[in-house]
PDB file of C-alpha atoms in Angstrom:
ATOM      1  CA  MET K   4      -0.009   3.018  -5.153  1.00 51.00           C
ATOM      2  CA  ALA K   5      -2.009   4.666  -2.379  1.00 54.00           C
ATOM      3  CA  PHE K   6      -5.735   3.991  -2.696  1.00 56.00           C
ATOM      4  CA  SER K   7      -8.459   6.258  -1.294  1.00 65.00           C
ATOM      5  CA  PHE K   8     -11.983   4.774  -1.312  1.00 61.00           C
ATOM      6  CA  GLN K   9     -14.847   6.883   0.013  1.00 55.00           C
ATOM      7  CA  GLN K  10     -18.276   8.415  -0.440  1.00 52.00           C
ATOM      8  CA  GLY K  11     -16.790  11.851  -1.245  1.00 52.00           C
ATOM      9  CA  GLY K  12     -13.463  13.297  -2.343  1.00 52.00           C
ATOM     10  CA  TRP K  13     -10.471  14.713  -0.423  1.00 49.00           C
ATOM     11  CA  GLY K  14      -7.525  12.986  -2.106  1.00 52.00           C
ATOM     12  CA  ALA K  15      -6.011  15.911  -4.034  1.00 54.00           C
ATOM     13  CA  SER K  16      -3.794  16.960  -1.107  1.00 55.00           C
ATOM     14  CA  LEU K  17      -2.649  13.375  -0.652  1.00 58.00           C
ATOM     15  CA  ALA K  18      -1.765  13.130  -4.329  1.00 56.00           C
ATOM     16  CA  ASP K  19       0.374  16.267  -4.027  1.00 57.00           C
ATOM     17  CA  LYS K  20       2.281  14.793  -1.091  1.00 59.00           C
ATOM     18  CA  LEU K  21       2.975  11.473  -2.793  1.00 62.00           C
ATOM     19  CA  VAL K  22       3.556  12.712  -6.331  1.00 60.00           C
ATOM     20  CA  ARG K  23       7.130  11.374  -6.543  1.00 61.00           C
ATOM     21  CA  LYS K  24       6.669   8.276  -4.382  1.00 64.00           C
ATOM     22  CA  ARG K  25       3.403   6.639  -5.408  1.00 69.00           C
ATOM     23  CA  ASP K  26       0.379   7.249  -7.585  1.00 73.00           C
ATOM     24  CA  VAL K  27      -2.818   8.044  -5.679  1.00 76.00           C
ATOM     25  CA  LEU K  28      -6.014   6.444  -6.915  1.00 78.00           C
ATOM     26  CA  ASN K  29      -8.809   8.602  -5.483  1.00 79.00           C
ATOM     27  CA  CYS K  30     -12.207   6.913  -5.791  1.00 82.00           C
ATOM     28  CA  GLY K  31     -14.948   9.129  -4.383  1.00 81.00           C
ATOM     29  CA  PHE K  32     -18.500   7.933  -4.984  1.00 85.00           C
ATOM     30  CA  SER K  33     -21.093  10.526  -4.016  1.00 82.00           C
ATOM     31  CA  GLY K  34     -24.134   8.999  -2.324  1.00 85.00           C
ATOM     32  CA  TYR K  35     -22.625   5.510  -2.023  1.00 91.00           C
ATOM     33  CA  ASN K  36     -22.744   3.349   1.083  1.00 94.00           C
ATOM     34  CA  THR K  37     -20.835   0.264   2.204  1.00 95.00           C
ATOM     35  CA  ARG K  38     -23.432  -2.096   0.731  1.00 96.00           C
ATOM     36  CA  TRP K  39     -22.598  -0.804  -2.727  1.00 95.00           C
ATOM     37  CA  ALA K  40     -18.901  -0.260  -2.003  1.00 94.00           C
ATOM     38  CA  LYS K  41     -18.466  -3.900  -1.062  1.00 95.00           C
ATOM     39  CA  ILE K  42     -19.785  -4.891  -4.494  1.00 96.00           C
ATOM     40  CA  ILE K  43     -17.535  -2.615  -6.549  1.00 94.00           C
ATOM     41  CA  LEU K  44     -14.298  -2.961  -4.557  1.00 93.00           C
ATOM     42  CA  PRO K  45     -13.082  -6.007  -6.563  1.00 92.00           C
ATOM     43  CA  ARG K  46     -13.383  -3.898  -9.728  1.00 90.00           C
ATOM     44  CA  LEU K  47     -11.058  -1.291  -8.234  1.00 89.00           C
ATOM     45  CA  ILE K  48      -8.364  -3.407  -6.576  1.00 89.00           C
ATOM     46  CA  ARG K  49      -7.324  -6.766  -7.993  1.00 86.00           C
ATOM     47  CA  LYS K  50      -4.564  -9.140  -7.118  1.00 83.00           C
ATOM     48  CA  GLY K  51      -1.598  -8.357  -9.318  1.00 75.00           C
ATOM     49  CA  ASN K  52       2.133  -7.976  -9.214  1.00 55.00           C
ATOM     50  CA  LYS K  53       3.888  -6.209  -6.369  1.00 56.00           C
ATOM     51  CA  LEU K  54       4.217  -2.975  -8.355  1.00 51.00           C
ATOM     52  CA  ASP K  55       0.430  -2.619  -8.381  1.00 65.00           C
ATOM     53  CA  ASN K  56      -0.039  -3.588  -4.746  1.00 78.00           C
ATOM     54  CA  PRO K  57      -1.325  -0.602  -2.723  1.00 86.00           C
ATOM     55  CA  VAL K  58       0.956   0.695   0.001  1.00 86.00           C
ATOM     56  CA  THR K  59      -2.089   1.929   1.888  1.00 89.00           C
ATOM     57  CA  VAL K  60      -5.859   1.957   1.433  1.00 92.00           C
ATOM     58  CA  THR K  61      -8.188   4.434   3.139  1.00 92.00           C
ATOM     59  CA  ILE K  62     -11.885   3.594   3.524  1.00 94.00           C
ATOM     60  CA  PHE K  63     -14.205   6.480   4.390  1.00 91.00           C
ATOM     61  CA  PHE K  64     -17.900   5.600   4.719  1.00 91.00           C
ATOM     62  CA  GLY K  65     -20.610   5.958   7.333  1.00 86.00           C
ATOM     63  CA  THR K  66     -22.671   9.095   6.745  1.00 85.00           C
ATOM     64  CA  ASN K  67     -24.858   7.575   4.038  1.00 89.00           C
ATOM     65  CA  ASP K  68     -24.887   4.251   5.876  1.00 93.00           C
ATOM     66  CA  SER K  69     -26.263   5.877   9.030  1.00 91.00           C
ATOM     67  CA  GLU K  70     -29.300   6.955   7.002  1.00 87.00           C
ATOM     68  CA  HIS K  71     -29.914   3.799   4.965  1.00 91.00           C
ATOM     69  CA  ILE K  72     -27.946   0.778   6.228  1.00 95.00           C
ATOM     70  CA  PRO K  73     -28.486  -1.035   9.559  1.00 95.00           C
ATOM     71  CA  LEU K  74     -25.536  -0.731  11.928  1.00 95.00           C
ATOM     72  CA  ALA K  75     -24.842  -4.477  12.020  1.00 95.00           C
ATOM     73  CA  GLU K  76     -24.734  -4.640   8.231  1.00 96.00           C
ATOM     74  CA  TYR K  77     -22.458  -1.600   8.101  1.00 95.00           C
ATOM     75  CA  VAL K  78     -19.939  -3.326  10.369  1.00 95.00           C
ATOM     76  CA  SER K  79     -20.251  -6.542   8.365  1.00 96.00           C
ATOM     77  CA  ASN K  80     -19.656  -4.670   5.107  1.00 96.00           C
ATOM     78  CA  LEU K  81     -16.506  -3.013   6.444  1.00 95.00           C
ATOM     79  CA  LYS K  82     -15.154  -6.360   7.622  1.00 95.00           C
ATOM     80  CA  SER K  83     -16.028  -7.911   4.270  1.00 96.00           C
ATOM     81  CA  MET K  84     -14.067  -5.219   2.427  1.00 95.00           C
ATOM     82  CA  ILE K  85     -11.075  -5.678   4.719  1.00 95.00           C
ATOM     83  CA  GLN K  86     -11.247  -9.438   4.237  1.00 95.00           C
ATOM     84  CA  TYR K  87     -11.303  -8.958   0.476  1.00 95.00           C
ATOM     85  CA  LEU K  88      -8.281  -6.646   0.659  1.00 94.00           C
ATOM     86  CA  LYS K  89      -6.416  -9.312   2.625  1.00 94.00           C
ATOM     87  CA  SER K  90      -7.236 -11.819  -0.133  1.00 94.00           C
ATOM     88  CA  VAL K  91      -5.495  -9.576  -2.678  1.00 92.00           C
ATOM     89  CA  ASP K  92      -2.415  -9.094  -0.477  1.00 91.00           C
ATOM     90  CA  VAL K  93      -3.387  -5.858   1.268  1.00 92.00           C
ATOM     91  CA  PRO K  94      -3.097  -6.745   4.999  1.00 92.00           C
ATOM     92  CA  GLU K  95      -4.875  -4.904   7.821  1.00 92.00           C
ATOM     93  CA  HIS K  96      -1.863  -2.762   8.720  1.00 92.00           C
ATOM     94  CA  ARG K  97      -2.082  -1.085   5.317  1.00 92.00           C
ATOM     95  CA  VAL K  98      -5.764  -0.190   5.743  1.00 94.00           C
ATOM     96  CA  ILE K  99      -6.996   3.023   7.387  1.00 93.00           C
ATOM     97  CA  LEU K 100     -10.669   3.430   8.271  1.00 94.00           C
ATOM     98  CA  ILE K 101     -12.030   6.974   8.574  1.00 93.00           C
ATOM     99  CA  THR K 102     -15.192   7.490  10.619  1.00 92.00           C
ATOM    100  CA  PRO K 103     -18.037   9.698   9.414  1.00 90.00           C
ATOM    101  CA  PRO K 104     -17.989  13.327  10.590  1.00 87.00           C
ATOM    102  CA  PRO K 105     -20.599  14.649  13.019  1.00 87.00           C
ATOM    103  CA  LEU K 106     -23.996  15.773  11.751  1.00 84.00           C
ATOM    104  CA  CYS K 107     -25.395  19.258  12.371  1.00 80.00           C
ATOM    105  CA  GLU K 108     -29.005  18.243  12.974  1.00 80.00           C
ATOM    106  CA  THR K 109     -30.649  21.679  12.708  1.00 81.00           C
ATOM    107  CA  ALA K 110     -29.224  22.443   9.281  1.00 77.00           C
ATOM    108  CA  TRP K 111     -29.717  18.883   8.025  1.00 79.00           C
ATOM    109  CA  GLU K 112     -33.356  18.945   9.109  1.00 81.00           C
ATOM    110  CA  LYS K 113     -33.905  22.052   6.970  1.00 82.00           C
ATOM    111  CA  GLU K 114     -32.317  20.236   4.033  1.00 79.00           C
ATOM    112  CA  CYS K 115     -34.597  17.240   4.595  1.00 82.00           C
ATOM    113  CA  LEU K 116     -37.705  19.450   4.754  1.00 88.00           C
ATOM    114  CA  MET K 117     -36.712  21.086   1.470  1.00 86.00           C
ATOM    115  CA  GLN K 118     -36.662  17.596  -0.031  1.00 84.00           C
ATOM    116  CA  GLY K 119     -40.128  16.867   1.383  1.00 90.00           C
ATOM    117  CA  CYS K 120     -39.128  14.524   4.207  1.00 88.00           C
ATOM    118  CA  LYS K 121     -38.530  14.597   7.942  1.00 88.00           C
ATOM    119  CA  LEU K 122     -35.155  14.580   9.670  1.00 84.00           C
ATOM    120  CA  ASN K 123     -33.804  11.121   8.828  1.00 83.00           C
ATOM    121  CA  CYS K 124     -30.733  10.922  11.051  1.00 86.00           C
ATOM    122  CA  LEU K 125     -29.344  12.155  14.373  1.00 90.00           C
ATOM    123  CA  ASN K 126     -25.766  13.000  15.296  1.00 90.00           C
ATOM    124  CA  SER K 127     -25.918  10.406  18.067  1.00 93.00           C
ATOM    125  CA  ILE K 128     -26.774   7.753  15.476  1.00 93.00           C
ATOM    126  CA  VAL K 129     -23.857   8.832  13.278  1.00 92.00           C
ATOM    127  CA  GLY K 130     -21.702   8.465  16.389  1.00 94.00           C
ATOM    128  CA  GLU K 131     -22.771   4.831  16.759  1.00 94.00           C
ATOM    129  CA  TYR K 132     -21.475   4.162  13.249  1.00 94.00           C
ATOM    130  CA  ALA K 133     -18.252   6.005  14.045  1.00 93.00           C
ATOM    131  CA  MET K 134     -17.693   3.929  17.188  1.00 90.00           C
ATOM    132  CA  ALA K 135     -18.407   0.649  15.365  1.00 84.00           C
ATOM    133  CA  GLN K 136     -15.220   0.611  13.288  1.00 76.00           C
ATOM    134  CA  ASP K 137     -13.402  -2.083  15.272  1.00 78.00           C
ATOM    135  CA  CYS K 138     -11.810  -4.054  12.442  1.00 83.00           C
ATOM    136  CA  GLU K 139      -8.184  -4.475  13.592  1.00 86.00           C
ATOM    137  CA  THR K 140      -7.004  -1.637  11.338  1.00 92.00           C
ATOM    138  CA  ASP K 141      -5.814   1.897  11.963  1.00 93.00           C
ATOM    139  CA  VAL K 142      -8.760   4.252  12.487  1.00 93.00           C
ATOM    140  CA  ARG K 143      -9.027   8.021  12.240  1.00 92.00           C
ATOM    141  CA  ASP K 144     -12.035   9.054  14.342  1.00 92.00           C
ATOM    142  CA  LEU K 145     -13.259  12.167  12.565  1.00 88.00           C
ATOM    143  CA  TRP K 146     -16.572  12.208  14.464  1.00 90.00           C
ATOM    144  CA  THR K 147     -14.853  12.577  17.851  1.00 90.00           C
ATOM    145  CA  MET K 148     -12.003  14.790  16.645  1.00 86.00           C
ATOM    146  CA  MET K 149     -14.325  17.423  15.174  1.00 82.00           C
ATOM    147  CA  GLN K 150     -16.294  17.665  18.432  1.00 85.00           C
ATOM    148  CA  LYS K 151     -13.286  17.706  20.754  1.00 83.00           C
ATOM    149  CA  ASP K 152     -13.510  20.288  23.542  1.00 72.00           C
ATOM    150  CA  SER K 153     -17.094  21.068  22.458  1.00 70.00           C
ATOM    151  CA  LYS K 154     -15.855  23.189  19.566  1.00 68.00           C
ATOM    152  CA  ASP K 155     -18.180  24.440  16.842  1.00 68.00           C
ATOM    153  CA  TYR K 156     -17.656  22.101  13.892  1.00 67.00           C
ATOM    154  CA  SER K 157     -20.359  23.565  11.638  1.00 66.00           C
ATOM    155  CA  SER K 158     -17.830  25.648   9.681  1.00 63.00           C
ATOM    156  CA  TYR K 159     -16.130  22.433   8.597  1.00 61.00           C
ATOM    157  CA  LEU K 160     -19.293  21.192   6.922  1.00 63.00           C
ATOM    158  CA  SER K 161     -20.869  22.233   3.636  1.00 59.00           C
ATOM    159  CA  SER K 162     -24.095  24.247   3.430  1.00 57.00           C
ATOM    160  CA  ASP K 163     -26.235  21.172   4.165  1.00 54.00           C
ATOM    161  CA  ARG K 164     -24.189  20.570   7.364  1.00 53.00           C
ATOM    162  CA  LEU K 165     -23.773  16.925   6.422  1.00 56.00           C
ATOM    163  CA  HIS K 166     -21.004  16.768   3.824  1.00 64.00           C
ATOM    164  CA  LEU K 167     -17.476  18.075   4.226  1.00 69.00           C
ATOM    165  CA  SER K 168     -16.492  21.567   3.122  1.00 67.00           C
ATOM    166  CA  PRO K 169     -13.134  22.312   1.438  1.00 72.00           C
ATOM    167  CA  LYS K 170     -11.902  23.514   4.855  1.00 73.00           C
ATOM    168  CA  GLU K 171     -12.815  20.175   6.430  1.00 74.00           C
ATOM    169  CA  ASN K 172     -11.224  18.195   3.609  1.00 76.00           C
ATOM    170  CA  GLU K 173      -7.994  20.022   4.408  1.00 80.00           C
ATOM    171  CA  PHE K 174      -8.520  19.341   8.143  1.00 79.00           C
ATOM    172  CA  LEU K 175      -9.002  15.656   7.370  1.00 82.00           C
ATOM    173  CA  PHE K 176      -5.857  15.548   5.292  1.00 83.00           C
ATOM    174  CA  LEU K 177      -3.766  17.150   8.066  1.00 84.00           C
ATOM    175  CA  TYR K 178      -5.270  14.691  10.569  1.00 86.00           C
ATOM    176  CA  LEU K 179      -4.609  11.713   8.314  1.00 87.00           C
ATOM    177  CA  TRP K 180      -1.243  12.553   6.790  1.00 86.00           C
ATOM    178  CA  PRO K 181       1.029  11.687   9.775  1.00 89.00           C
ATOM    179  CA  LEU K 182      -0.317   8.128   9.732  1.00 89.00           C
ATOM    180  CA  ILE K 183       0.078   7.750   5.975  1.00 87.00           C
ATOM    181  CA  GLU K 184       3.521   9.315   6.118  1.00 85.00           C
ATOM    182  CA  LYS K 185       4.687   6.555   8.467  1.00 87.00           C
ATOM    183  CA  LYS K 186       3.552   3.968   5.938  1.00 83.00           C
ATOM    184  CA  VAL K 187       5.304   5.578   2.958  1.00 81.00           C
ATOM    185  CA  SER K 188       8.352   7.259   4.521  1.00 78.00           C
ATOM    186  CA  SER K 189      10.705   4.410   3.658  1.00 77.00           C
ATOM    187  CA  LEU K 190       9.637   4.202   0.030  1.00 77.00           C
ATOM    188  CA  PRO K 191      12.127   5.329  -2.615  1.00 75.00           C
ATOM    189  CA  LEU K 192      11.301   8.172  -4.986  1.00 73.00           C
ATOM    190  CA  LEU K 193       9.910   7.039  -8.325  1.00 74.00           C
ATOM    191  CA  LEU K 194      11.253  10.164  -9.995  1.00 77.00           C
ATOM    192  CA  PRO K 195      14.031  12.507  -8.856  1.00 78.00           C
ATOM    193  CA  TYR K 196      13.651  16.124  -7.857  1.00 76.00           C
ATOM    194  CA  TRP K 197      14.424  18.480 -10.702  1.00 79.00           C
ATOM    195  CA  LYS K 198      17.746  19.545  -9.165  1.00 82.00           C
ATOM    196  CA  ASP K 199      18.884  15.909  -9.242  1.00 84.00           C
ATOM    197  CA  VAL K 200      18.270  15.387 -12.962  1.00 87.00           C
ATOM    198  CA  ALA K 201      21.506  15.152 -14.960  1.00 86.00           C
ATOM    199  CA  GLU K 202      21.146  17.931 -17.530  1.00 85.00           C
ATOM    200  CA  ALA K 203      23.654  16.463 -19.975  1.00 88.00           C
ATOM    201  CA  GLN K 204      22.058  13.002 -19.935  1.00 86.00           C
ATOM    202  CA  PRO K 205      18.582  13.247 -18.377  1.00 88.00           C
ATOM    203  CA  GLU K 206      17.769   9.702 -19.469  1.00 88.00           C
ATOM    204  CA  LEU K 207      20.158   8.395 -16.821  1.00 84.00           C
ATOM    205  CA  SER K 208      18.076  10.067 -14.110  1.00 82.00           C
ATOM    206  CA  LEU K 209      14.590   9.663 -15.553  1.00 83.00           C
ATOM    207  CA  LEU K 210      14.736   6.151 -16.943  1.00 83.00           C
ATOM    208  CA  GLY K 211      16.514   4.469 -14.044  1.00 64.00           C
ATOM    209  CA  ASP K 212      15.084   2.215 -11.356  1.00 54.00           C
ATOM    210  CA  GLY K 213      13.596   5.112  -9.367  1.00 44.00           C
ATOM    211  CA  ASP K 214      15.962   4.647  -6.418  1.00 46.00           C
ATOM    212  CA  HIS K 215      17.073   8.266  -5.921  1.00 44.00           C
TER     213      HIS K 215
END
């Protein structure tokens, strides 16, 4: 199993890539932060047999935290989740943290005003949360990557310029996949490609041990 745990969703592309190697459990919780995620994580991943043990776990939080959760607590919550994963036999080298993306302040301020409030976050603050992910795991720094070479990242964000657009979800997948691929490349196929299925006796191919 590959497990994707985040405040929004991008896991469809990952599921396509791993369809014959591992199931992808994509848990996107809109509006959630690490304070809440820490509470529900034990409901999502439990200690079980080796067949249920995730090959990799991605954790993608920070945008909502930068608005509502103090930085020190955010770091503590991430470390708590990683510690819990270790307790259920998911070591640090299987965990990938993804930083929050940058915030387009002008557009987000308009969104805040429409909701009757003032601008409640700055891109520099989001950056502090992105830089705080020092938890002895692999990290994909989306905040820095999207701003590399001073490029315009607004097209990668949705209309509120806070959440990811479909284009950015694809960008994130392409940025993340090489790291995940290293972790799953040695895994056997669970099901064979269609050309490898024995037409006369398909049961031999489809009900075997998955080592194809």
